[in-house]
């Protein structure tokens, strides 16, 4: 019992440290991206603004904006709400910093994309040195964005338009593109109060998931039993619990799966489509069983790969593998949450008797075959190459791509000399998006031109025409391991981008592995289509292609 007490203390300590941020931040109904709070300490409720500084249409706005009656955000003015030059600007919502840049009228600004579809922009108050975050960085509610310094105020804007350029074009248009920041934050904080969320400890209206008798405990136990019932070991099931209880902040609230419209909902932070909303939801909330079925339906290869790799692994190692193979957070979030996931998995392993439960191939095999996959995660269907040996999507491509996460610096140069070699890539090498895709396909055993001899324009042309390396497929056919290419005009330079699909096609929410894109100079990273491709996806030509086997 002494050892268990120490473990529980360590997990709580880790969760508190990772939670960070302001005491004003409360967990909402969107899992890891559900926290909302004020951008400054000492805020009065409701916040105050000088004339013209509030959101919406007003004569005061017209007087300070050259006749434009609409103000697309809220100006946190120095001298009000305890804000002054030198005040720390805090993240109002969890998310990933996707842009740090300069624009006339905005000065240096920070654009944050949140998993539940919101985007927050902090502007009009920063010099370059005032900003304390970088592109690709995950921020939790309450984390420092920068220091308020310029223009007597900090402008906060909130929108569900993912394309920053398009959102800015509507800066003076009250058409719903921009949302009232104060109402959005207040609604988020009220929602969290009614649901009782309180971070990774899984406490709240459902109670502490480690304490028998609470709703959270019963849900966690049902999740554990659901996975072992299809053949997973106790350690593997505990690894999944570790991710839900250790980092995802769901509080084991079942009805979070009702979240749709692009947000990550449910115990597993998936994005349910209308098909699943209609077919899987049994009543006002989703059952544990239905949510598990959705995960197995959406990513059968991932589930089987996880099972095969971890038959003899520890609960902690299973938690890390599930994070990397299913959750797939940003590299920054991986580093910040891995220890909490591992500790929670070890706790679940003890609580639910994981040591007595071994993996059972036969049971998982039945479940896997029902999803069209064999136990080792490869397709049971014959190769249907339609005259060109493109075959079916190959999960090995994704495995190769994942092995390169964190590699390379972005630069529009080609040639294996810049990355070391195919067999031994240099982590500090330089290449671009099409060079990365070339390397992945080459290492995975697919046809590619000599020495990175393509770019996104020629890739798309080949996929639609000669099929030397790629064959165009419809979005409905697209699966993990296929390639997405978006071009404007010739596709040369910044006019094109390409990436590896990490899952079956879900439109702009589809997860991808890319070089550059939203990760910029950070190298190979994970993102989604909307964030990675931006206006190229909305305005350019999109080609989805299947690599051709040698």
Short mmCIF file of C-alpha atoms in Angstrom, two decimals:
data_model
loop_
_atom_site.label_atom_id
_atom_site.label_comp_id
_atom_site.label_asym_id
_atom_site.label_seq_id
_atom_site.Cartn_x
_atom_site.Cartn_y
_atom_site.Cartn_z
CA UNK A 1 0.00 0.00 0.00
CA UNK A 2 2.90 2.36 0.65
CA UNK A 3 4.14 1.85 -2.90
CA UNK A 4 0.67 2.51 -4.35
CA UNK A 5 0.43 5.71 -2.30
CA UNK A 6 3.74 6.92 -3.69
CA UNK A 7 2.64 6.19 -7.25
CA UNK A 8 -0.64 8.06 -6.78
CA UNK A 9 1.20 11.04 -5.29
CA UNK A 10 3.65 11.12 -8.21
CA UNK A 11 0.85 10.98 -10.79
CA UNK A 12 -1.02 13.81 -9.10
CA UNK A 13 2.18 15.85 -8.93
CA UNK A 14 2.91 15.25 -12.61
CA UNK A 15 -0.62 16.20 -13.63
CA UNK A 16 -0.44 19.41 -11.62
CA UNK A 17 2.89 20.33 -13.20
CA UNK A 18 1.71 19.58 -16.72
CA UNK A 19 -1.59 21.39 -16.20
CA UNK A 20 0.33 24.62 -15.53
CA UNK A 21 -1.21 27.92 -16.44
CA UNK A 22 -3.63 30.19 -14.68
CA UNK A 23 -6.03 29.27 -11.91
CA UNK A 24 -8.72 30.85 -14.13
CA UNK A 25 -8.45 28.01 -16.67
CA UNK A 26 -11.16 25.39 -16.43
CA UNK A 27 -11.54 22.12 -18.30
CA UNK A 28 -14.35 22.18 -20.84
CA UNK A 29 -16.05 19.42 -22.81
CA UNK A 30 -13.43 19.03 -25.53
CA UNK A 31 -10.92 16.78 -23.83
CA UNK A 32 -7.33 17.94 -24.04
CA UNK A 33 -8.34 21.10 -25.86
CA UNK A 34 -11.23 21.98 -23.54
CA UNK A 35 -9.66 24.48 -21.09
CA UNK A 36 -10.70 28.15 -21.22
CA UNK A 37 -9.51 31.13 -19.22
CA UNK A 38 -8.70 34.85 -19.26
CA UNK A 39 -5.55 36.16 -20.95
CA UNK A 40 -4.54 38.29 -17.94
CA UNK A 41 -4.52 37.83 -14.18
CA UNK A 42 -6.91 39.89 -12.09
CA UNK A 43 -9.65 40.11 -14.72
CA UNK A 44 -13.01 41.48 -13.63
CA UNK A 45 -16.11 39.62 -14.74
CA UNK A 46 -17.33 40.84 -17.17
CA UNK A 47 -14.11 42.35 -18.55
CA UNK A 48 -13.99 46.05 -19.36
CA UNK A 49 -12.84 47.84 -22.51
CA UNK A 50 -12.52 51.44 -23.64
CA UNK A 51 -14.94 52.81 -26.26
CA UNK A 52 -14.58 50.87 -29.48
CA UNK A 53 -12.67 48.08 -27.80
CA UNK A 54 -15.54 45.66 -27.35
CA UNK A 55 -16.59 43.03 -29.89
CA UNK A 56 -19.35 43.80 -32.40
CA UNK A 57 -20.96 46.76 -34.17
CA UNK A 58 -20.93 50.18 -32.55
CA UNK A 59 -20.65 53.87 -33.36
CA UNK A 60 -17.58 53.96 -31.12
CA UNK A 61 -15.90 51.42 -33.36
CA UNK A 62 -16.65 53.47 -36.45
CA UNK A 63 -15.04 56.51 -34.86
CA UNK A 64 -11.70 54.75 -34.33
CA UNK A 65 -11.71 52.45 -37.40
CA UNK A 66 -12.25 54.87 -40.25
CA UNK A 67 -15.98 54.26 -40.51
CA UNK A 68 -15.94 50.50 -39.92
CA UNK A 69 -18.62 49.81 -37.33
CA UNK A 70 -17.59 46.22 -36.64
CA UNK A 71 -14.75 45.22 -34.31
CA UNK A 72 -13.68 41.60 -34.75
CA UNK A 73 -12.26 41.02 -31.25
CA UNK A 74 -11.79 42.46 -27.78
CA UNK A 75 -9.11 45.00 -26.83
CA UNK A 76 -7.73 44.39 -23.34
CA UNK A 77 -6.82 47.99 -22.59
CA UNK A 78 -3.95 49.02 -20.34
CA UNK A 79 -5.33 50.51 -17.14
CA UNK A 80 -8.38 48.24 -17.04
CA UNK A 81 -8.74 44.71 -15.62
CA UNK A 82 -5.31 45.08 -14.03
CA UNK A 83 -3.64 45.07 -17.47
CA UNK A 84 -0.64 47.29 -18.12
CA UNK A 85 2.46 47.46 -20.29
CA UNK A 86 4.54 44.52 -19.16
CA UNK A 87 1.59 42.28 -18.23
CA UNK A 88 1.93 38.62 -19.19
CA UNK A 89 -0.42 37.50 -21.97
CA UNK A 90 -1.67 33.96 -21.30
CA UNK A 91 -3.23 31.39 -23.61
CA UNK A 92 -7.01 31.49 -23.27
CA UNK A 93 -7.42 27.99 -24.73
CA UNK A 94 -5.31 24.88 -25.27
CA UNK A 95 -3.90 24.49 -28.77
CA UNK A 96 -0.90 24.53 -31.10
CA UNK A 97 0.87 27.69 -32.21
CA UNK A 98 0.60 27.57 -35.99
CA UNK A 99 1.81 31.06 -36.88
CA UNK A 100 4.08 33.69 -35.37
CA UNK A 101 4.45 36.53 -37.88
CA UNK A 102 4.28 40.26 -38.57
CA UNK A 103 1.58 42.17 -40.43
CA UNK A 104 0.88 45.86 -40.87
CA UNK A 105 -1.79 46.91 -38.42
CA UNK A 106 -1.33 43.79 -36.30
CA UNK A 107 2.35 44.13 -35.41
CA UNK A 108 3.78 40.74 -34.39
CA UNK A 109 0.97 38.30 -33.72
CA UNK A 110 0.45 34.73 -32.51
CA UNK A 111 -2.13 32.39 -34.11
CA UNK A 112 -3.15 29.29 -32.11
CA UNK A 113 -5.22 26.41 -33.49
CA UNK A 114 -7.21 24.31 -31.00
CA UNK A 115 -8.30 20.71 -31.60
CA UNK A 116 -11.99 21.55 -31.08
CA UNK A 117 -12.03 23.90 -34.08
CA UNK A 118 -11.37 27.26 -32.46
CA UNK A 119 -8.50 29.57 -33.45
CA UNK A 120 -7.20 32.37 -31.26
CA UNK A 121 -5.10 35.33 -32.38
CA UNK A 122 -3.16 37.61 -30.01
CA UNK A 123 -2.10 40.82 -31.73
CA UNK A 124 -1.37 44.56 -31.67
CA UNK A 125 0.78 44.44 -28.52
CA UNK A 126 3.99 42.54 -29.32
CA UNK A 127 7.43 43.41 -30.54
CA UNK A 128 9.24 40.36 -31.85
CA UNK A 129 11.11 39.86 -28.58
CA UNK A 130 7.87 40.08 -26.56
CA UNK A 131 6.65 36.73 -27.95
CA UNK A 132 7.64 33.70 -25.85
CA UNK A 133 6.26 30.86 -28.01
CA UNK A 134 7.25 29.39 -31.38
CA UNK A 135 5.45 27.76 -34.28
CA UNK A 136 4.63 24.11 -33.66
CA UNK A 137 4.57 24.53 -29.87
CA UNK A 138 1.62 23.18 -27.88
CA UNK A 139 0.25 25.56 -25.26
CA UNK A 140 -2.14 24.84 -22.42
CA UNK A 141 -4.63 27.36 -21.12
CA UNK A 142 -2.70 29.73 -18.85
CA UNK A 143 0.68 29.21 -20.52
CA UNK A 144 2.60 32.37 -21.40
CA UNK A 145 2.15 33.69 -24.95
CA UNK A 146 4.18 36.86 -24.50
CA UNK A 147 4.39 40.28 -22.85
CA UNK A 148 1.89 43.08 -23.58
CA UNK A 149 3.91 46.09 -24.64
CA UNK A 150 2.59 48.18 -27.54
CA UNK A 151 -0.39 50.36 -28.46
CA UNK A 152 -2.02 50.52 -25.03
CA UNK A 153 -3.90 47.25 -25.44
CA UNK A 154 -3.83 43.59 -26.52
CA UNK A 155 -6.34 42.53 -29.17
CA UNK A 156 -7.78 39.02 -28.83
CA UNK A 157 -9.72 37.47 -31.72
CA UNK A 158 -11.43 34.06 -31.81
CA UNK A 159 -12.72 32.34 -34.96
CA UNK A 160 -13.49 28.89 -36.33
CA UNK A 161 -12.02 29.83 -39.71
CA UNK A 162 -8.76 27.87 -39.89
CA UNK A 163 -7.25 29.97 -42.70
CA UNK A 164 -5.79 33.08 -41.09
CA UNK A 165 -5.77 35.02 -44.36
CA UNK A 166 -9.46 34.36 -44.97
CA UNK A 167 -10.33 35.31 -41.42
CA UNK A 168 -8.43 38.60 -41.70
CA UNK A 169 -10.33 39.49 -44.87
CA UNK A 170 -13.47 39.50 -42.70
CA UNK A 171 -11.97 41.76 -40.00
CA UNK A 172 -14.64 44.43 -40.58
CA UNK A 173 -17.50 42.11 -41.55
CA UNK A 174 -20.00 40.88 -38.99
CA UNK A 175 -20.93 37.63 -40.78
CA UNK A 176 -20.14 35.11 -38.05
CA UNK A 177 -16.51 34.52 -39.05
CA UNK A 178 -15.29 36.18 -35.86
CA UNK A 179 -16.80 35.21 -32.51
CA UNK A 180 -17.29 37.30 -29.39
CA UNK A 181 -14.16 36.45 -27.33
CA UNK A 182 -15.72 37.26 -23.97
CA UNK A 183 -18.85 35.18 -24.57
CA UNK A 184 -16.78 32.30 -25.99
CA UNK A 185 -14.47 32.24 -22.97
CA UNK A 186 -17.32 32.62 -20.48
CA UNK A 187 -19.34 29.85 -22.15
CA UNK A 188 -16.30 27.60 -22.09
CA UNK A 189 -15.68 28.26 -18.42
CA UNK A 190 -19.37 27.74 -17.55
CA UNK A 191 -19.44 24.50 -19.50
CA UNK A 192 -16.48 23.21 -17.55
CA UNK A 193 -18.11 24.14 -14.25
CA UNK A 194 -21.28 22.22 -15.12
CA UNK A 195 -19.28 19.18 -16.20
CA UNK A 196 -16.85 19.39 -13.30
CA UNK A 197 -13.74 18.78 -15.38
CA UNK A 198 -10.49 19.10 -13.54
CA UNK A 199 -7.68 17.95 -15.76
CA UNK A 200 -5.76 14.75 -16.11
CA UNK A 201 -6.63 13.38 -12.70
CA UNK A 202 -10.00 12.42 -14.12
CA UNK A 203 -11.89 13.98 -11.19
CA UNK A 204 -15.02 16.12 -11.36
CA UNK A 205 -18.69 15.18 -11.73
CA UNK A 206 -17.58 11.64 -12.53
CA UNK A 207 -15.21 11.48 -9.56
CA UNK A 208 -11.66 10.22 -9.24
CA UNK A 209 -11.10 7.32 -11.68
CA UNK A 210 -8.70 5.66 -9.22
CA UNK A 211 -11.34 5.47 -6.45
CA UNK A 212 -13.75 2.51 -6.49
CA UNK A 213 -17.40 3.52 -6.46
CA UNK A 214 -17.10 6.67 -8.58
CA UNK A 215 -18.56 6.93 -12.07
CA UNK A 216 -15.10 7.56 -13.47
CA UNK A 217 -13.75 4.38 -11.86
CA UNK A 218 -16.60 2.31 -13.31
CA UNK A 219 -16.02 3.82 -16.76
CA UNK A 220 -12.27 3.24 -16.59
CA UNK A 221 -12.84 -0.35 -15.48
CA UNK A 222 -15.29 -0.90 -18.36
CA UNK A 223 -12.75 0.48 -20.83
CA UNK A 224 -10.10 -1.87 -19.44
CA UNK A 225 -12.42 -4.88 -19.59
CA UNK A 226 -13.53 -4.01 -23.11
CA UNK A 227 -10.02 -4.17 -24.50
CA UNK A 228 -9.00 -7.34 -22.68
CA UNK A 229 -12.22 -8.98 -23.89
CA UNK A 230 -10.96 -8.86 -27.48
CA UNK A 231 -7.60 -10.33 -26.58
CA UNK A 232 -5.36 -7.55 -25.33
CA UNK A 233 -3.10 -8.15 -22.34
CA UNK A 234 -3.68 -6.37 -19.07
CA UNK A 235 -0.68 -4.17 -19.77
CA UNK A 236 -1.98 -3.20 -23.21
CA UNK A 237 -5.42 -2.29 -21.83
CA UNK A 238 -3.74 -0.35 -19.01
CA UNK A 239 -1.66 1.55 -21.57
CA UNK A 240 -4.86 2.79 -23.19
CA UNK A 241 -6.29 3.77 -19.81
CA UNK A 242 -3.05 5.63 -19.10
CA UNK A 243 -3.62 7.85 -22.12
CA UNK A 244 -7.25 8.55 -21.26
CA UNK A 245 -6.61 9.14 -17.55
CA UNK A 246 -3.08 10.48 -17.75
CA UNK A 247 -3.23 13.19 -20.37
CA UNK A 248 -6.48 13.49 -22.32
CA UNK A 249 -8.43 15.20 -19.53
CA UNK A 250 -11.69 13.50 -20.50
CA UNK A 251 -12.61 12.84 -16.88
CA UNK A 252 -14.10 9.60 -18.29
CA UNK A 253 -17.25 11.53 -19.27
CA UNK A 254 -19.01 9.36 -21.86
CA UNK A 255 -21.17 11.99 -23.54
CA UNK A 256 -18.12 13.88 -24.76
CA UNK A 257 -18.37 11.61 -27.80
CA UNK A 258 -21.35 13.68 -28.95
CA UNK A 259 -18.98 16.47 -29.94
CA UNK A 260 -18.87 16.70 -33.74
CA UNK A 261 -18.07 19.23 -36.43
CA UNK A 262 -14.32 18.64 -36.44
CA UNK A 263 -13.58 18.54 -32.73
CA UNK A 264 -11.87 15.63 -31.07
CA UNK A 265 -14.50 14.03 -28.86
CA UNK A 266 -14.99 10.96 -26.78
CA UNK A 267 -12.83 8.93 -24.45
CA UNK A 268 -10.35 8.42 -27.29
CA UNK A 269 -10.41 11.97 -28.70
CA UNK A 270 -11.60 10.80 -32.11
CA UNK A 271 -13.64 12.98 -34.48
CA UNK A 272 -16.90 11.11 -35.09
CA UNK A 273 -18.47 11.54 -38.52
CA UNK A 274 -22.22 11.64 -39.13
CA UNK A 275 -22.08 7.91 -39.88
CA UNK A 276 -20.90 7.14 -36.39
CA UNK A 277 -23.14 9.72 -34.78
CA UNK A 278 -26.13 8.01 -36.42
CA UNK A 279 -25.05 4.37 -36.24
CA UNK A 280 -23.15 4.06 -32.99
CA UNK A 281 -24.87 6.37 -30.53
CA UNK A 282 -27.31 4.29 -28.50
CA UNK A 283 -28.91 7.04 -26.43
CA UNK A 284 -28.06 10.53 -25.14
CA UNK A 285 -24.51 9.41 -24.44
CA UNK A 286 -22.20 6.85 -25.99
CA UNK A 287 -21.50 3.57 -24.27
CA UNK A 288 -17.95 2.43 -23.58
CA UNK A 289 -18.54 -0.44 -26.01
CA UNK A 290 -19.69 1.84 -28.83
CA UNK A 291 -16.69 4.12 -28.43
CA UNK A 292 -14.31 1.16 -28.56
CA UNK A 293 -16.04 -0.03 -31.74
CA UNK A 294 -15.57 3.38 -33.34
CA UNK A 295 -11.83 3.26 -32.63
CA UNK A 296 -11.59 -0.25 -34.10
CA UNK A 297 -13.63 0.80 -37.15
CA UNK A 298 -11.56 3.92 -37.79
CA UNK A 299 -8.08 2.48 -37.26
CA UNK A 300 -8.01 -1.34 -37.34
CA UNK A 301 -4.39 -1.40 -38.53
CA UNK A 302 -3.30 0.83 -35.68
CA UNK A 303 -5.08 -1.36 -33.13
CA UNK A 304 -3.51 -4.56 -34.46
CA UNK A 305 -0.07 -3.01 -34.71
CA UNK A 306 -0.31 -1.86 -31.10
CA UNK A 307 -1.43 -5.35 -30.03
CA UNK A 308 1.38 -7.16 -31.86
CA UNK A 309 4.17 -4.89 -30.65
CA UNK A 310 3.17 -4.97 -26.99
CA UNK A 311 2.20 -8.55 -26.13
CA UNK A 312 5.05 -8.69 -23.64
CA UNK A 313 5.52 -4.99 -22.90
CA UNK A 314 5.08 -3.21 -19.59
CA UNK A 315 2.01 -1.05 -18.97
CA UNK A 316 4.18 2.09 -19.07
CA UNK A 317 5.72 1.17 -22.44
CA UNK A 318 2.26 0.34 -23.77
CA UNK A 319 1.11 3.84 -22.78
CA UNK A 320 3.95 5.42 -24.75
CA UNK A 321 3.26 3.21 -27.78
CA UNK A 322 -0.47 4.08 -27.74
CA UNK A 323 0.43 7.75 -27.53
CA UNK A 324 2.74 7.46 -30.54
CA UNK A 325 0.61 5.14 -32.67
CA UNK A 326 -2.95 6.29 -31.90
CA UNK A 327 -2.98 9.61 -30.06
CA UNK A 328 -0.16 11.10 -32.17
CA UNK A 329 0.21 14.47 -30.39
CA UNK A 330 2.80 17.05 -31.42
CA UNK A 331 6.42 16.31 -30.47
CA UNK A 332 6.18 19.02 -27.81
CA UNK A 333 3.03 17.47 -26.29
CA UNK A 334 4.64 14.02 -26.36
CA UNK A 335 7.54 15.22 -24.28
CA UNK A 336 5.27 17.07 -21.86
CA UNK A 337 2.69 14.30 -21.26
CA UNK A 338 4.56 11.02 -21.69
CA UNK A 339 5.49 10.63 -18.04
CA UNK A 340 1.90 11.25 -16.89
CA UNK A 341 0.53 8.68 -19.35
CA UNK A 342 3.07 6.08 -18.22
CA UNK A 343 2.39 6.63 -14.53
CA UNK A 344 -1.38 6.43 -15.00
CA UNK A 345 -0.99 3.20 -17.00
CA UNK A 346 0.99 1.60 -14.18
CA UNK A 347 -1.73 2.66 -11.77
CA UNK A 348 -4.47 1.11 -13.96
CA UNK A 349 -2.41 -2.07 -14.29
CA UNK A 350 -2.45 -2.45 -10.50
CA UNK A 351 -6.07 -1.34 -9.94
CA UNK A 352 -7.60 -3.68 -12.52
CA UNK A 353 -5.40 -6.74 -12.07
CA UNK A 354 -3.48 -6.45 -15.30
CA UNK A 355 -0.75 -8.87 -14.19
CA UNK A 356 -3.20 -11.78 -14.45
CA UNK A 357 -4.31 -11.08 -18.04
CA UNK A 358 -2.21 -12.30 -20.99
CA UNK A 359 -2.72 -11.52 -24.68
CA UNK A 360 -5.00 -13.89 -26.63
CA UNK A 361 -4.29 -13.95 -30.36
CA UNK A 362 -7.45 -15.81 -31.30
CA UNK A 363 -9.87 -13.25 -29.89
CA UNK A 364 -8.18 -10.19 -31.37
CA UNK A 365 -7.78 -12.08 -34.64
CA UNK A 366 -11.55 -12.49 -34.94
CA UNK A 367 -12.08 -8.79 -34.32
CA UNK A 368 -9.35 -7.85 -36.77
CA UNK A 369 -10.63 -10.08 -39.55
CA UNK A 370 -14.03 -8.53 -39.16
CA UNK A 371 -12.40 -5.23 -40.08
CA UNK A 372 -10.78 -6.66 -43.21
CA UNK A 373 -7.31 -7.03 -41.70
CA UNK A 374 -5.26 -10.03 -40.72
CA UNK A 375 -3.73 -10.26 -37.25
CA UNK A 376 -0.48 -8.69 -38.41
CA UNK A 377 -2.27 -5.65 -39.78
CA UNK A 378 -1.83 -6.40 -43.51
CA UNK A 379 -4.70 -6.65 -45.94
CA UNK A 380 -6.44 -9.98 -46.43
CA UNK A 381 -7.78 -8.84 -49.78
CA UNK A 382 -5.99 -9.77 -53.04
CA UNK A 383 -3.96 -7.07 -54.73
CA UNK A 384 -6.24 -5.12 -57.08
CA UNK A 385 -3.84 -3.06 -59.10
CA UNK A 386 -6.14 -2.21 -62.00
CA UNK A 387 -3.35 -2.69 -64.55
CA UNK A 388 -0.85 -0.63 -62.56
CA UNK A 389 0.81 -2.22 -59.55
CA UNK A 390 -0.39 0.40 -57.10
CA UNK A 391 -2.00 -2.27 -54.95
CA UNK A 392 -3.64 -1.33 -51.66
CA UNK A 393 -2.50 1.22 -49.14
CA UNK A 394 0.50 0.04 -47.16
CA UNK A 395 0.74 0.72 -43.44
CA UNK A 396 4.50 0.22 -43.68
CA UNK A 397 4.70 3.61 -45.40
CA UNK A 398 3.24 5.23 -42.29
CA UNK A 399 5.65 3.32 -40.05
CA UNK A 400 8.60 4.58 -42.11
CA UNK A 401 7.24 8.13 -42.03
CA UNK A 402 6.77 8.01 -38.26
CA UNK A 403 10.33 6.77 -37.79
CA UNK A 404 11.49 10.10 -39.26
CA UNK A 405 9.49 12.42 -36.96
CA UNK A 406 11.75 15.22 -35.77
CA UNK A 407 14.24 14.72 -38.63
CA UNK A 408 15.57 17.39 -41.00
CA UNK A 409 15.34 21.13 -41.40
CA UNK A 410 13.09 22.55 -44.08
CA UNK A 411 14.75 23.86 -47.24
CA UNK A 412 13.74 23.73 -50.89
CA UNK A 413 16.72 21.62 -51.92
CA UNK A 414 16.83 18.07 -53.27
CA UNK A 415 19.26 15.21 -53.36
CA UNK A 416 20.23 12.46 -50.94
CA UNK A 417 23.52 14.23 -50.25
CA UNK A 418 21.55 16.78 -48.24
CA UNK A 419 20.05 14.15 -45.92
CA UNK A 420 22.91 11.66 -45.57
CA UNK A 421 21.62 8.55 -47.34
CA UNK A 422 18.44 6.53 -47.76
CA UNK A 423 19.62 3.84 -45.35
CA UNK A 424 21.14 6.23 -42.82
CA UNK A 425 19.37 9.62 -42.91
CA UNK A 426 21.02 12.50 -41.08
CA UNK A 427 18.60 13.93 -38.53
CA UNK A 428 20.10 17.38 -39.11
CA UNK A 429 19.86 17.17 -42.90
CA UNK A 430 17.85 19.49 -45.15
CA UNK A 431 15.03 18.67 -47.56
CA UNK A 432 11.51 19.78 -48.47
CA UNK A 433 8.06 18.18 -48.52
CA UNK A 434 8.47 16.21 -51.76
CA UNK A 435 11.99 15.16 -50.77
CA UNK A 436 10.62 13.72 -47.53
CA UNK A 437 7.83 11.81 -49.34
CA UNK A 438 10.45 10.52 -51.79
CA UNK A 439 12.60 9.22 -48.94
CA UNK A 440 9.66 7.50 -47.21
CA UNK A 441 8.48 5.75 -50.38
CA UNK A 442 12.02 4.76 -51.34
CA UNK A 443 12.70 3.27 -47.92
CA UNK A 444 9.33 1.47 -48.00
CA UNK A 445 10.18 -0.22 -51.31
CA UNK A 446 8.13 1.80 -53.80
CA UNK A 447 9.01 3.25 -57.19
CA UNK A 448 10.54 6.73 -57.09
CA UNK A 449 12.65 8.80 -59.50
CA UNK A 450 16.42 8.90 -59.08
CA UNK A 451 17.83 11.19 -56.39
CA UNK A 452 14.58 12.99 -55.44
CA UNK A 453 13.93 13.87 -59.05
CA UNK A 454 10.40 15.22 -58.62
CA UNK A 455 8.43 18.10 -57.11
CA UNK A 456 4.73 18.43 -56.29
CA UNK A 457 3.82 19.55 -59.81
CA UNK A 458 5.45 16.55 -61.46
CA UNK A 459 4.11 14.22 -58.77
CA UNK A 460 0.53 15.29 -59.50
CA UNK A 461 1.06 15.06 -63.26
CA UNK A 462 2.46 11.53 -62.94
CA UNK A 463 -0.41 10.43 -60.67
CA UNK A 464 -2.96 11.66 -63.22
CA UNK A 465 -1.06 10.50 -66.30
CA UNK A 466 1.92 8.21 -66.83
CA UNK A 467 1.83 6.38 -63.45
CA UNK A 468 5.58 5.89 -63.21
CA UNK A 469 5.49 6.35 -59.44
CA UNK A 470 1.96 7.25 -58.37
CA UNK A 471 -1.63 6.56 -59.36
CA UNK A 472 -4.46 8.97 -58.63
CA UNK A 473 -7.31 7.58 -56.51
CA UNK A 474 -10.58 9.07 -55.30
CA UNK A 475 -10.86 10.50 -51.77
CA UNK A 476 -13.27 7.68 -50.92
CA UNK A 477 -10.45 5.16 -51.55
CA UNK A 478 -7.77 7.09 -49.68
CA UNK A 479 -6.16 5.30 -46.74
CA UNK A 480 -3.17 5.52 -44.44
CA UNK A 481 -0.01 5.33 -46.56
CA UNK A 482 -1.42 7.20 -49.55
CA UNK A 483 -0.03 10.57 -50.65
CA UNK A 484 -1.82 13.92 -50.82
CA UNK A 485 -0.55 16.61 -53.22
CA UNK A 486 -1.93 20.15 -53.47
CA UNK A 487 -0.79 22.65 -56.09
CA UNK A 488 -1.56 26.12 -57.33
CA UNK A 489 -0.33 26.70 -60.87
CA UNK A 490 2.84 24.73 -61.58
CA UNK A 491 3.27 23.61 -57.97
CA UNK A 492 6.85 24.87 -57.86
CA UNK A 493 8.29 26.25 -54.61
CA UNK A 494 5.66 27.53 -52.19
CA UNK A 495 2.89 26.85 -54.73
CA UNK A 496 2.76 23.16 -53.80
CA UNK A 497 2.84 20.84 -50.82
CA UNK A 498 2.66 17.08 -50.26
CA UNK A 499 2.40 14.72 -47.29
CA UNK A 500 1.71 11.11 -46.24
CA UNK A 501 -1.82 10.28 -45.07
CA UNK A 502 -1.76 8.80 -41.58
CA UNK A 503 -5.35 7.53 -41.65
CA UNK A 504 -8.35 7.02 -43.92
CA UNK A 505 -9.56 10.18 -45.66
CA UNK A 506 -11.62 12.56 -43.47
CA UNK A 507 -11.28 15.73 -45.50
CA UNK A 508 -9.46 18.62 -43.85
CA UNK A 509 -9.28 16.78 -40.53
CA UNK A 510 -7.24 13.89 -41.97
CA UNK A 511 -3.98 13.38 -40.05
CA UNK A 512 -0.80 13.59 -42.10
CA UNK A 513 2.95 13.32 -41.67
CA UNK A 514 4.84 16.03 -43.51
CA UNK A 515 8.09 17.93 -43.84
CA UNK A 516 7.55 21.64 -43.33
CA UNK A 517 3.94 22.77 -43.52
CA UNK A 518 2.66 23.80 -40.10
CA UNK A 519 5.89 22.44 -38.59
CA UNK A 520 8.03 24.86 -40.63
CA UNK A 521 11.73 24.66 -39.84
CA UNK A 522 10.95 22.04 -37.18
CA UNK A 523 11.23 19.36 -39.84
CA UNK A 524 9.15 16.20 -40.12
CA UNK A 525 5.99 16.59 -38.05
CA UNK A 526 2.40 15.43 -37.67
CA UNK A 527 -0.48 17.70 -38.55
CA UNK A 528 -3.80 17.58 -40.39
CA UNK A 529 -4.66 18.54 -43.96
CA UNK A 530 -6.27 21.89 -43.17
CA UNK A 531 -3.40 23.08 -41.00
CA UNK A 532 -0.62 21.63 -43.13
CA UNK A 533 -1.83 22.78 -46.54
CA UNK A 534 -3.79 25.94 -45.66
CA UNK A 535 -4.99 27.84 -48.72
CA UNK A 536 -3.39 25.29 -51.06
CA UNK A 537 -6.06 22.82 -49.95
CA UNK A 538 -8.96 25.26 -50.15
CA UNK A 539 -7.92 27.11 -53.32
CA UNK A 540 -5.58 24.78 -55.20
CA UNK A 541 -5.92 21.41 -56.93
CA UNK A 542 -5.82 18.37 -54.65
CA UNK A 543 -4.61 15.01 -55.94
CA UNK A 544 -4.61 11.92 -53.75
CA UNK A 545 -2.30 9.22 -55.05
CA UNK A 546 -1.35 5.66 -54.22
CA UNK A 547 2.36 4.74 -54.52
CA UNK A 548 3.23 2.11 -57.13
CA UNK A 549 5.04 -1.01 -56.01
CA UNK A 550 8.32 -2.09 -57.53
#
